[in-house]
Coordinates of C-alpha atoms and ligand atoms in Angstrom, one line a residue:
X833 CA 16.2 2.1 -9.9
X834 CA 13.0 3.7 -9.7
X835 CA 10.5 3.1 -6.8
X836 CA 6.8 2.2 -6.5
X837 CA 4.3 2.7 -4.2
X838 CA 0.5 1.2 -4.2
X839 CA -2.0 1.5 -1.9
X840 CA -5.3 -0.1 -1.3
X841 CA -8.2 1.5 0.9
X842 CA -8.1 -0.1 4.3
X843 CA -11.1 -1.6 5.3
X844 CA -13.7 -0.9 7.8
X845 CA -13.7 -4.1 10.6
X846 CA -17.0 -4.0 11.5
X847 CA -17.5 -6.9 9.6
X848 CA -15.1 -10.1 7.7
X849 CA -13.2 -9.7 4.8
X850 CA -15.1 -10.9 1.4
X851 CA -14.0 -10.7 -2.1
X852 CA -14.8 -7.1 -2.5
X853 CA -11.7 -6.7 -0.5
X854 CA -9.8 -9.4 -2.0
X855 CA -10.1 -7.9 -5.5
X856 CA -8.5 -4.9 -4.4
X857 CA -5.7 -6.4 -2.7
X858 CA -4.6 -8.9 -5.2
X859 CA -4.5 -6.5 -7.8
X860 CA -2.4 -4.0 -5.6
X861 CA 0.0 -7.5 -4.9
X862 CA 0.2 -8.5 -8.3
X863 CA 1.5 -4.8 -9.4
X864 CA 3.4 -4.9 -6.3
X865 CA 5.2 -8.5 -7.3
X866 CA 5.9 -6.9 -11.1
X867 CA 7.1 -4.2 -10.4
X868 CA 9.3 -5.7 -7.9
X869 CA 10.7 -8.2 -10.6
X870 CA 11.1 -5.4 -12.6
X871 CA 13.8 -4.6 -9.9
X872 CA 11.6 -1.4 -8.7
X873 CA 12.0 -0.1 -4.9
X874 CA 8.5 -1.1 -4.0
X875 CA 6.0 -0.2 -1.4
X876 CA 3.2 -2.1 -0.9
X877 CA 0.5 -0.8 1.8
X878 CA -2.7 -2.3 3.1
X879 CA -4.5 -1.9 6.4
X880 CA -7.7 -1.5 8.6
X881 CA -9.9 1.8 9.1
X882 CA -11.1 1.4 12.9
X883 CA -12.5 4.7 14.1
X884 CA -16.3 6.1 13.1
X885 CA -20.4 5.3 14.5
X886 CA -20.4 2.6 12.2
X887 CA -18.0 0.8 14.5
X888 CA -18.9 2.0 17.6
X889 CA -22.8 0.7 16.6
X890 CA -21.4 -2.5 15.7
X891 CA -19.5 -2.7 18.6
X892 CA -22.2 -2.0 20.5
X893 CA -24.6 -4.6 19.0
X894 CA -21.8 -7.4 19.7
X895 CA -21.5 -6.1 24.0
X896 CA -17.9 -5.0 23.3
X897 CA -15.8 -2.2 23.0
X898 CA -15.0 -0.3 19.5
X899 CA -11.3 -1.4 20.3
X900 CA -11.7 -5.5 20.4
X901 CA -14.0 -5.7 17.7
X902 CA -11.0 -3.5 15.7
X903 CA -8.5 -6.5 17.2
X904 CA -10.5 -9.1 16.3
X905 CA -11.3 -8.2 12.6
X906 CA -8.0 -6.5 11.9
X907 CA -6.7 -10.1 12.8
X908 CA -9.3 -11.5 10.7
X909 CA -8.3 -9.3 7.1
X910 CA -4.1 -10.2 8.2
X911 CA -5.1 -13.6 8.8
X912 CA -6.3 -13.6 5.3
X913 CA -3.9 -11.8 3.3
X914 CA -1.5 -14.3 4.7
X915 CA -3.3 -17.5 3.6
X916 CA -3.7 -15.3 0.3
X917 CA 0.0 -14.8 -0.3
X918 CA -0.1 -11.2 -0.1
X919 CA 2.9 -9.4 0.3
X920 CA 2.4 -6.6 1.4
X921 CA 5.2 -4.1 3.4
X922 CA 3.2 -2.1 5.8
X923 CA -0.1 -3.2 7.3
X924 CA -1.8 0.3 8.9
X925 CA -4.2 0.7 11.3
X926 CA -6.3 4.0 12.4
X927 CA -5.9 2.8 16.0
X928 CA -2.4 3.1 15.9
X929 CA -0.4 5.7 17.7
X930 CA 2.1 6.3 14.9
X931 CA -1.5 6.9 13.0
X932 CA -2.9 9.4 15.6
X933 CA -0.5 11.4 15.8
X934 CA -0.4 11.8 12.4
X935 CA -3.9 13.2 12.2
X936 CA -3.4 15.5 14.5
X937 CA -0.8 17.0 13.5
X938 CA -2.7 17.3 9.9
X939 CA -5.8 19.0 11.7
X940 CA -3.4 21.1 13.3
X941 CA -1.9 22.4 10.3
X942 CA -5.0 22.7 8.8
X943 CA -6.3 24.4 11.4
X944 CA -3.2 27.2 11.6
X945 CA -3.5 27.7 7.7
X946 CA -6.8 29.4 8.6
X947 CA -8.7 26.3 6.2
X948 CA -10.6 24.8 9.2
X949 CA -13.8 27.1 10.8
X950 CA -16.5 26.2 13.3
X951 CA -20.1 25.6 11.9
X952 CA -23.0 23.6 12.1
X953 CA -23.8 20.8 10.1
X954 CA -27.6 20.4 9.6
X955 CA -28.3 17.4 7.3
X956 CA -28.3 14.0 6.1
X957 CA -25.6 11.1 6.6
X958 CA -25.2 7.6 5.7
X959 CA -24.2 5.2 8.8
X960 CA -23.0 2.2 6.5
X961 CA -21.3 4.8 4.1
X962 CA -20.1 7.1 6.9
X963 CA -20.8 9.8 4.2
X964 CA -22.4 13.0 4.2
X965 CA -25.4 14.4 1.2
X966 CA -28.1 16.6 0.7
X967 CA -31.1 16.7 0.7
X968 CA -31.2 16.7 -3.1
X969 CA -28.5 14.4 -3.4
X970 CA -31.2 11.6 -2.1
X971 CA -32.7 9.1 -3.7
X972 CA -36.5 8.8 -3.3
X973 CA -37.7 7.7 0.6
X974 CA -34.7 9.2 1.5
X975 CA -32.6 7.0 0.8
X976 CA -28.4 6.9 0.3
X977 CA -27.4 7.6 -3.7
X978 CA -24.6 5.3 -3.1
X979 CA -25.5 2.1 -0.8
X980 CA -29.3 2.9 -1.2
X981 CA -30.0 2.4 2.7
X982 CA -31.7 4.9 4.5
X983 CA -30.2 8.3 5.8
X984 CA -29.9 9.9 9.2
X985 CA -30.9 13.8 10.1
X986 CA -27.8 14.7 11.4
X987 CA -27.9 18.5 13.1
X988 CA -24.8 19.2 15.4
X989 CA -21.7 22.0 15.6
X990 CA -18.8 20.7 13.7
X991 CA -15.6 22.0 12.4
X992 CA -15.6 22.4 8.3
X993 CA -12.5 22.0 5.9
X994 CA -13.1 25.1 3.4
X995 CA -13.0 22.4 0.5
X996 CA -14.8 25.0 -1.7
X997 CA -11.6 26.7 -1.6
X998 CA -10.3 24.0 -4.1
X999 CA -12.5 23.7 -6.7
X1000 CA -10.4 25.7 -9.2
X1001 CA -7.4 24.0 -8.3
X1002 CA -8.6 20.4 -8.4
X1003 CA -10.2 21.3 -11.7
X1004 CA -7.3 22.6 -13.4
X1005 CA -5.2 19.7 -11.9
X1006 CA -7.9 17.5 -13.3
X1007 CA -7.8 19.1 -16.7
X1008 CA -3.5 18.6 -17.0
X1009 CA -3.8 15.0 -15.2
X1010 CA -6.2 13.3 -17.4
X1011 CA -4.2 9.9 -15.5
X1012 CA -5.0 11.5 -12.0
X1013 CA -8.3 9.4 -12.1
X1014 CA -8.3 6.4 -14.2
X1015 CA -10.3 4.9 -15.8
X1016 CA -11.0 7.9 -18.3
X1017 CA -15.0 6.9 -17.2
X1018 CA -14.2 7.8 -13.7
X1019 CA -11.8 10.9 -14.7
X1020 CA -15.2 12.7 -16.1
X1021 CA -17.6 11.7 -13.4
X1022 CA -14.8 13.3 -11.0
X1023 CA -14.7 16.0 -13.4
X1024 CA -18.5 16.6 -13.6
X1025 CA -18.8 16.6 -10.0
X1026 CA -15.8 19.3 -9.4
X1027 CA -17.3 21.5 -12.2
X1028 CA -20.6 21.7 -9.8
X1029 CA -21.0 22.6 -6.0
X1030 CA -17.9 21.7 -4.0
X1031 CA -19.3 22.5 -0.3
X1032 CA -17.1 22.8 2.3
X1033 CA -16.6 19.1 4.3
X1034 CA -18.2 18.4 7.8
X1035 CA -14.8 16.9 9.4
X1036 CA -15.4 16.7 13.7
X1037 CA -18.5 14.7 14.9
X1038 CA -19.8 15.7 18.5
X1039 CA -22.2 12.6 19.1
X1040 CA -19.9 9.7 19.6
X1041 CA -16.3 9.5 20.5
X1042 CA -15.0 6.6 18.9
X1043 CA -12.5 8.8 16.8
X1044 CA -9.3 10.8 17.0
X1045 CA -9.9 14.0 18.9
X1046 CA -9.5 17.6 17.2
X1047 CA -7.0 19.3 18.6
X1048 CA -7.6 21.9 21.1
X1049 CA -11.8 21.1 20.4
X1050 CA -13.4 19.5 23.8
X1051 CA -16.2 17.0 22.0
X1052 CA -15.3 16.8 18.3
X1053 CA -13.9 13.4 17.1
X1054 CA -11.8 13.8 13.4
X1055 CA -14.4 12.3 10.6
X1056 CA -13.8 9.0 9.9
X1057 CA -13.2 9.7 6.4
X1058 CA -10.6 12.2 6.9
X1059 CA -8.9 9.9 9.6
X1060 CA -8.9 6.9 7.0
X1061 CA -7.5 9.0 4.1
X1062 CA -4.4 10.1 6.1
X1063 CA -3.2 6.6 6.3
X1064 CA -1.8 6.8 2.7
X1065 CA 1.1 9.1 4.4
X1066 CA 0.7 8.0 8.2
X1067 CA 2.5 4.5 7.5
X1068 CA 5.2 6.6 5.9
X1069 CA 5.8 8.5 8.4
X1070 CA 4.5 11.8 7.9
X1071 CA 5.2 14.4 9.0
X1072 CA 8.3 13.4 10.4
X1073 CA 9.4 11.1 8.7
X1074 CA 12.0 9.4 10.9
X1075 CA 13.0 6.8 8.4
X1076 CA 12.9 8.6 5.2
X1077 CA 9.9 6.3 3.6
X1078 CA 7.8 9.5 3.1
X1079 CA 10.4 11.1 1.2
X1080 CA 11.3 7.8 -0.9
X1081 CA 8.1 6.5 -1.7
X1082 CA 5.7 9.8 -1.6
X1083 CA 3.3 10.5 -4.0
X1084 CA 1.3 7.2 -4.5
X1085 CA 2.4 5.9 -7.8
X1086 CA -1.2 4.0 -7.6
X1087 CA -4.1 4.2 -4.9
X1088 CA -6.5 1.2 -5.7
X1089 CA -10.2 1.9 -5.1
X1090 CA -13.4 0.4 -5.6
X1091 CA -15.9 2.8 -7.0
X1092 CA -17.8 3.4 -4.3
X1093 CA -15.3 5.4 -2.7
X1094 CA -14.3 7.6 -5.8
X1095 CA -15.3 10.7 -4.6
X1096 CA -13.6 11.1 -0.9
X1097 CA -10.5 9.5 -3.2
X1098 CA -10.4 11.9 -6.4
X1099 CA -12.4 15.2 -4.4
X1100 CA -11.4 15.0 -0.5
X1101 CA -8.2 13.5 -0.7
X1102 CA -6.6 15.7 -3.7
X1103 CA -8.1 19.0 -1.9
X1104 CA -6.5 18.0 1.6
X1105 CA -3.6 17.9 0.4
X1106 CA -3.3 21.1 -1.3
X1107 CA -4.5 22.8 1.8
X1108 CA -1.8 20.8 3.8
X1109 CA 0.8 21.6 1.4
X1110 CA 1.8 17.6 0.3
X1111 CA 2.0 16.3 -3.1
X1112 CA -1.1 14.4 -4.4
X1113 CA -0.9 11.2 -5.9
X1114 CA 0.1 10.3 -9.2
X1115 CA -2.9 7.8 -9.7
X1116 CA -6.3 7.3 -8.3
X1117 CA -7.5 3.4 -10.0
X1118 CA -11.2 2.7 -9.7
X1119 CA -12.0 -0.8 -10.0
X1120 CA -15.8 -2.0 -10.4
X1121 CA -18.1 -4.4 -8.4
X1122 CA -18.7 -7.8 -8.2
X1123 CA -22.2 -9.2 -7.9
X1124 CA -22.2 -13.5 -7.2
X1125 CA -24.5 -15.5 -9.6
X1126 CA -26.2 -11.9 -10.4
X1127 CA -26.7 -10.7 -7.3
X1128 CA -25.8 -7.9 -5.5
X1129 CA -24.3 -9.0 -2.3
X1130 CA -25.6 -7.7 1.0
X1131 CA -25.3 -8.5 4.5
X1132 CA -29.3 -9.1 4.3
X1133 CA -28.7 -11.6 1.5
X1134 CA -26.0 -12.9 3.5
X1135 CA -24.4 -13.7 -0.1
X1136 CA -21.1 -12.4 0.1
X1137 CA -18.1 -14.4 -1.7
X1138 CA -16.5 -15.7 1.1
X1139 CA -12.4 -15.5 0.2
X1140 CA -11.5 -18.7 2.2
X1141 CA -14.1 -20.7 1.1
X1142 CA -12.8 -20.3 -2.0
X1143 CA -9.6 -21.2 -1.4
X1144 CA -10.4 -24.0 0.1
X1145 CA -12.8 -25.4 -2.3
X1146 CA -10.9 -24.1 -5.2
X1147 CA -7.2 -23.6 -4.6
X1148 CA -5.2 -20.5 -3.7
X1149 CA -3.9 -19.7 -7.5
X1150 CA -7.3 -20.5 -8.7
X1151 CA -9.1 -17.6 -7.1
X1152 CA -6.5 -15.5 -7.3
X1153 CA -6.4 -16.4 -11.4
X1154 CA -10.1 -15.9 -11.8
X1155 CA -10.7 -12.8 -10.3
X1156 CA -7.9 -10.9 -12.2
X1157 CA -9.0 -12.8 -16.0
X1158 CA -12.5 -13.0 -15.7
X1159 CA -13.4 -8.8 -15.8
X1160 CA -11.6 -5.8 -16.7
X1161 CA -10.3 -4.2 -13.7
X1162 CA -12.2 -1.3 -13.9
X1163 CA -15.4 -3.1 -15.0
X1164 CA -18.1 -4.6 -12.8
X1165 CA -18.6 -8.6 -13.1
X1166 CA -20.3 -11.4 -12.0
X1167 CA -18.4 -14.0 -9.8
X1168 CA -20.2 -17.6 -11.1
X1169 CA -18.9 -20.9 -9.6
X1170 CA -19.8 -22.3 -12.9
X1171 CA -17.5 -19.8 -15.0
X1172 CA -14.9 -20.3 -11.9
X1173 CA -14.9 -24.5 -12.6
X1174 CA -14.7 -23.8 -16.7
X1175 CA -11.6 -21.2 -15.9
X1176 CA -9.8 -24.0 -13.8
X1177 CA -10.2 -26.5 -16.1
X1178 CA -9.5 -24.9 -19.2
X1179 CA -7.5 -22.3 -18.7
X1180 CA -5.1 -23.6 -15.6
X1181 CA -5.3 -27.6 -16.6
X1182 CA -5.7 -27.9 -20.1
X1183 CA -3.4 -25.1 -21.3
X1184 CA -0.8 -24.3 -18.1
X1185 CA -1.2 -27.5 -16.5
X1186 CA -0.6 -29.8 -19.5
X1187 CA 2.1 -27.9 -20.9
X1188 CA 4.1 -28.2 -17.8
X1189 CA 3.1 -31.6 -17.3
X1190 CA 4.1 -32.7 -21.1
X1191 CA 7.2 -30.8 -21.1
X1192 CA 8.5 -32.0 -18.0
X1193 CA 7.5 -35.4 -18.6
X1194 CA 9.3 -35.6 -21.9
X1195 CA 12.5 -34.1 -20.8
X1196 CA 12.6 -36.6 -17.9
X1197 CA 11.8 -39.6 -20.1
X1198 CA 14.0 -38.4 -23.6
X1199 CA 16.8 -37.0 -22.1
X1200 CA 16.7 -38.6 -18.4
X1201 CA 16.0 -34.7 -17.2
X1202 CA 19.0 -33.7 -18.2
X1203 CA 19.6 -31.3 -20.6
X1204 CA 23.6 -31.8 -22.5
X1205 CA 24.0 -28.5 -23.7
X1206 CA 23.6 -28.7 -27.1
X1207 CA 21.4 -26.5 -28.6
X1208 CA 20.9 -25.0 -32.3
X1209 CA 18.2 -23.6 -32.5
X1210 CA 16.0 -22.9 -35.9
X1211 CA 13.7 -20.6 -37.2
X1212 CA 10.5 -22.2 -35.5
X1213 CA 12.5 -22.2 -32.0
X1214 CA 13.2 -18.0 -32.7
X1215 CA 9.9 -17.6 -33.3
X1216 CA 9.2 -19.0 -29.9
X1217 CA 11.6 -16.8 -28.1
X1218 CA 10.0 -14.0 -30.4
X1219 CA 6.7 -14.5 -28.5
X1220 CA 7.7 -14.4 -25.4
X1221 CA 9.4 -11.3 -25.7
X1222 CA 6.5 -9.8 -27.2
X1223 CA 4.3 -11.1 -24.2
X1224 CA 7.0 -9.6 -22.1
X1225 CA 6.3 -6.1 -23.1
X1226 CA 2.4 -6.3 -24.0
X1227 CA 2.3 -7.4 -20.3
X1228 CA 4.4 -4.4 -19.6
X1229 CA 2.0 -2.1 -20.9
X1230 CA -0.6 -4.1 -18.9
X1231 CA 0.6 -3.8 -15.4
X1232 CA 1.0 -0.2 -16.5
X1233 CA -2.6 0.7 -17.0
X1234 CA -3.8 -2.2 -14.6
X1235 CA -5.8 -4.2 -17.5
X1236 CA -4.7 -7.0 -16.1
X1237 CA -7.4 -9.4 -17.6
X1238 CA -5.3 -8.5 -21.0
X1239 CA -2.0 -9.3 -19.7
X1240 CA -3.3 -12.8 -18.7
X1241 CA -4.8 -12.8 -22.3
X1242 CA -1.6 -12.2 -23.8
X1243 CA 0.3 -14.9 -21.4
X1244 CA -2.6 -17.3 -22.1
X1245 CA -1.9 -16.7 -26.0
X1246 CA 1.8 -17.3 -25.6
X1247 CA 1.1 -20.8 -23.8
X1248 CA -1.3 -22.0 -26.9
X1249 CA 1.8 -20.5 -28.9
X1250 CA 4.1 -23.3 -26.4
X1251 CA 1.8 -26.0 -27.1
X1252 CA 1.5 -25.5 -30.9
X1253 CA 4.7 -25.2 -30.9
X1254 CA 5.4 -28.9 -29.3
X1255 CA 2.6 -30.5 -31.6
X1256 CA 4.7 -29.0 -34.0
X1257 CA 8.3 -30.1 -33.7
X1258 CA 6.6 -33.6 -32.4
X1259 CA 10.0 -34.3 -29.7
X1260 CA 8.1 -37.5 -29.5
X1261 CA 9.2 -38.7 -33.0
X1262 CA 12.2 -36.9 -32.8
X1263 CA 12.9 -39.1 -29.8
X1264 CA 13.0 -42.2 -32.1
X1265 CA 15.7 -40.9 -34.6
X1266 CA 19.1 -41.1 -32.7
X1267 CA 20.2 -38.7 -35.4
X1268 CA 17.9 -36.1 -34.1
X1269 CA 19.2 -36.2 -30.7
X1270 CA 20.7 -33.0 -30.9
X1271 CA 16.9 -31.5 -32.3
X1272 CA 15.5 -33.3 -29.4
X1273 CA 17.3 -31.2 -26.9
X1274 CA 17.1 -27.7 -28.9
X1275 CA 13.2 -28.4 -29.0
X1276 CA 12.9 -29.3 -25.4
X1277 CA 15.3 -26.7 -23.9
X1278 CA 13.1 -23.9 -26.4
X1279 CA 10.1 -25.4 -24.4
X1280 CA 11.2 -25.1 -20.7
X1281 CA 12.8 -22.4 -21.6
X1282 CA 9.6 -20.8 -22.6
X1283 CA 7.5 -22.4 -19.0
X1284 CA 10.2 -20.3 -17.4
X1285 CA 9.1 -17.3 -19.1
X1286 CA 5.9 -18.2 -18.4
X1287 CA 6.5 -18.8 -14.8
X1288 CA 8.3 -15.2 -14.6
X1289 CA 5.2 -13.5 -16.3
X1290 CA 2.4 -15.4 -13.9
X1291 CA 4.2 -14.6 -10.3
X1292 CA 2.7 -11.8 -10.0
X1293 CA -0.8 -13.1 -10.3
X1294 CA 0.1 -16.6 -9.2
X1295 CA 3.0 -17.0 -6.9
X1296 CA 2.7 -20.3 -5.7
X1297 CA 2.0 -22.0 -9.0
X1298 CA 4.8 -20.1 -10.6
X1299 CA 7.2 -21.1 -7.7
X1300 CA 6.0 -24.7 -8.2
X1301 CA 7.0 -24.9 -12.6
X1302 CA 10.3 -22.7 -11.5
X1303 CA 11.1 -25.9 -9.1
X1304 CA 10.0 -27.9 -11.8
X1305 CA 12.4 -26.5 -14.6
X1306 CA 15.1 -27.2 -12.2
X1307 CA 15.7 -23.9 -11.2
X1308 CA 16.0 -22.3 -7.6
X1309 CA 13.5 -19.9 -6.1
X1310 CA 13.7 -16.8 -5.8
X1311 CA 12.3 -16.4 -9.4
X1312 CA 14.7 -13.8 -11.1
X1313 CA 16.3 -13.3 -14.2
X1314 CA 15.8 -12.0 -17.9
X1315 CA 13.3 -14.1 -20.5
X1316 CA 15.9 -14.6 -22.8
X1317 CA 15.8 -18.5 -23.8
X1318 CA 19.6 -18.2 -23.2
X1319 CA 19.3 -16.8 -19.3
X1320 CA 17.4 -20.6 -18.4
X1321 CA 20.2 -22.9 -16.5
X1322 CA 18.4 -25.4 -14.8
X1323 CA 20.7 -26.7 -11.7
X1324 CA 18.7 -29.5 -10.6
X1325 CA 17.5 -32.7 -12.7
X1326 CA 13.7 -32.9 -14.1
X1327 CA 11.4 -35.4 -13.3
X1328 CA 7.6 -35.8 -14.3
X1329 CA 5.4 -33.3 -12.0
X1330 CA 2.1 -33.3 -10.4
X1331 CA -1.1 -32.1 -11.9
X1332 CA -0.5 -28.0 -11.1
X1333 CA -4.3 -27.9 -11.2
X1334 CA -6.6 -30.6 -10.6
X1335 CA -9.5 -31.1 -13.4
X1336 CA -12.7 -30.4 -11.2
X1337 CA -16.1 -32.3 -12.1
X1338 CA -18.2 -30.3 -14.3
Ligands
MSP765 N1 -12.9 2.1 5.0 C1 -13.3 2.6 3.7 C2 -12.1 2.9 2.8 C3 -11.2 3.9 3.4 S1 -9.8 4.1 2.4 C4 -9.1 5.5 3.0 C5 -14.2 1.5 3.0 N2 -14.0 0.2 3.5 S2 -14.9 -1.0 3.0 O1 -14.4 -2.1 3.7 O2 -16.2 -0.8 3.0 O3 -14.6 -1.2 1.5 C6 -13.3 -1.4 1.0 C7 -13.3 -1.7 -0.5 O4 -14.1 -2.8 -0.8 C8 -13.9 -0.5 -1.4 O5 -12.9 -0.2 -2.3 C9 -15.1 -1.2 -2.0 O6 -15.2 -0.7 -3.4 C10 -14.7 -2.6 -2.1 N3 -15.9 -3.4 -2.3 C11 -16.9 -3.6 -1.4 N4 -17.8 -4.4 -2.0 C12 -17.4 -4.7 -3.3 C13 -17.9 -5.6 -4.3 N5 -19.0 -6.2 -4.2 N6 -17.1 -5.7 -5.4 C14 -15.8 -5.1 -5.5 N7 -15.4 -4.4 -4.5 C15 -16.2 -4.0 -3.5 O7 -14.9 1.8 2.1

């Protein structure tokens, strides 16, 4: 059994959770539910970066302390990801002792390997970004190349990781990795930016304390950045790794990202751990932005996507279905309320929703839910079982380079395939012809055993819905099992089922 370990960045609590975050965590829970069906060891980590000025300002701005703002929100993101049905193993956050200690100790052995030195850092960093750049780095008025918000003079000692020292190495690791940084777009920007100036990295701050202390350096709090990054091996246990998770599960098979963050991900990170002697990971995934209705969304716009909103409006499954189909993963898109409404009607109750319904329906009414056990199947009903196997593996290859837009695509095809197939065989004229009884059952039993298929194929994505057509089928949760026509033994009756999605007004 092999194992599999996905990460996504933790996120900063100065604020709520809003889609941006969402994305990233249902696509890390979807590839953390297939892999696990896949009967993988899987490790699924998520969490909150609490340290840094960003918070302390924020704090600040509210009249409380760094610390209950960092209760509050954390609560906030778990609250979420448990109304989401996200499943993950390890929630981490930068507050935590088991995370602290874990830094220092990192510093320290940075420190003793000679890579860390006392400087000053004399120039410009972004608050919102809690990111350092240069002078020519800046956009026009000064302004941040990433968030484009204006930059702060910063001029103050600090200790400096001798990233320089890395260069080659990243490069070269670059150059044999081409899957270190996916998508290929984001492997050459990473590239292009190595093959310049690496400068060594600011890592201690002296003009706010709401960080992890260096070591053995009265004043200097750890950068924030560094402090987040750690967290990929801190909730394993490094360094000591009392209950052998760092040993089973290290390196990252995937570290999810949003684009923003590419370069402390696929620069910093990689160069960190070479100094510190740890494997790096096998896979850095940048996925793109969402604007809403066309717009870039920003606290002063106060348009963000709000995740529960949606789920209440909308439906769990829905949102969850929407944001994986409607992009590519490492694409930016456009979230649309009116695209959202057209993907819920036809997609999930025209094609999936009808399919179970009709299926369900018939079998209760022709065969009294039962099915008798007869079954002889023909060339039309192996053609069936054909497709799903196919879907089976192009959805494979999906969850294996995260186009997971495609692997909907393919299951979507499959159900038109289901449905065709019923308008095909007709069961509803079969169902006049006592002669045909025995047709009747093959033909139904091909089609639930295909919705199970189906069912196994959209957990992942939709857990809820595809525990709700595995009850259905007359099977018992958990959902297991191979897609094989012949592995579907229902144990409990059929009856006609509810609407699995709703038509919404146009
Ligand atoms: N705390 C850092 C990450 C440290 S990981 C060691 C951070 N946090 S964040 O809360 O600001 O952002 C988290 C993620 O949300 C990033 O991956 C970012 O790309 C993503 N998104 C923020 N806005 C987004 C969109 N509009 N669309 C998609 N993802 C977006 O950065």
């Amino acid at each position: 059994m092999g194992k599999f370990y996905v990460t996504t960045p933790i996120y900063y609590v100065n604020d709520v959770p809003h889609i941006g975050h969402a994305y990233t965590t249902v696509a890390a829970d979807a590839l953390a539910r297939y892999w696990k069906l896949k009967g993988q060891q899987v490790y699924f980590l998520t969490g909150t970066d609490e340290h840094g000025l960003k918070m302390q300002r924020a704090a600040q701005e509210k009249g409380i302390t760094p610390q209950e703002l960092a209760d509050a929100n954390s609560e906030q993101f778990k609250r979420l990801w448990e109304k989401m049905n996200i499943q993950y193993d390890d929630f981490i956050r930068t507050t935590e002792e088991r995370h602290m200690k874990a830094v220092t100790a990192f510093v320290d052995r940075l420190m003793k390997a000679g890579d860390i030195f006392l400087g000053e850092y004399e120039d410009w960093y972004c608050v919102p970004d809690e990111t350092y750049w240069t002078e020519t780095q800046l956009l026009p008025g000064r302004l941040c190349p990433n968030c484009k918000r204006p930059v702060e003079l910063l001029k103050e000692p600090s200790y400096f990781f001798k990233m320089s020292k890395y260069r080659e190495r990243l490069l070269e690791h670059l150059k044999l990795h081409p899957d270190f940084v996916q998508p290929e777009v984001r492997w050459n920007e990473v590239k292009s930016f190595v093959e310049g100036e690496v400068r060594d990295l600011s890592i201690s701050r002296t003009t706010f304390d709401w960080g992890i202390p260096i070591p053995n350096a009265k004043g200097h709090v750890t950068y924030v950045w560094v402090d987040a990054l750690l967290n990929y091996i801190s909730a394993l246990g490094w360094p000591d790794d009392p209950e052998g998770k760092f040993q089973s599960f290290w390196p990252a098979d995937i570290q999810l990202i949003g684009k923003d963050i590419l370069r402390h991900h696929a620069v910093y990170w990689p160069c960190l751990l070479m100094a510190a002697g740890v494997e790096l990971p096998q896979t850095v995934y940048a996925h793109g932005w969402w604007t809403n209705e066309g717009q870039k969304m920003s606290k002063s716009l106060h348009n963000f996507v709000d995740p529960n909103t949606m789920i209440v409006e909308f439906g769990l499954d829905a949102f969850r279905y929407f944001i994986m189909r409607e992009v590519a993963f490492g694409q930016d898109g456009d979230f649309s309320v009116t695209a959202f409404k057209g993907r819920i009607n036809s997609d999930l109750a025209n094609d999936l929703g009808n399919l179970l319904s009709r299926v369900c329906g018939m079998i209760s009414r022709y065969l009294d839910g039962k099915f008798s056990g007869a079954s002889s199947p023909q060339g039309l009903d192996r053609e069936l079982e054909e497709g799903l196997n196919k879907t089976d593996r192009e959805v494979e290859l999906c969850f294996r380079n995260c186009t997971f837009h495609k692997a909907l695509t393919y299951i979507w095809e499959f159900i038109g395939q289901t449905n065709k197939y019923i308008d095909t065989t007709a069961p509803w004229a079969l169902a006049k012809d006592p002669a045909q009884k025995d047709r009747l059952e093959t033909v139904l039993l091909c089609s639930a055993a295909s919705l199970r298929g189906i069912a196994l194929l959209l957990w992942p994505f939709m857990p809820g819905s595809a525990e709700k057509m595995w009850i259905a089928l007359g099977l018992e949760p958990p959902l297991s099992g191979a897609m094989a026509f012949n592995a579907y033994h229902p144990r409990n009756p059929i009856s006609k089922v509810q609407p699995l999605f709703p038509r919404l007004e146009a």
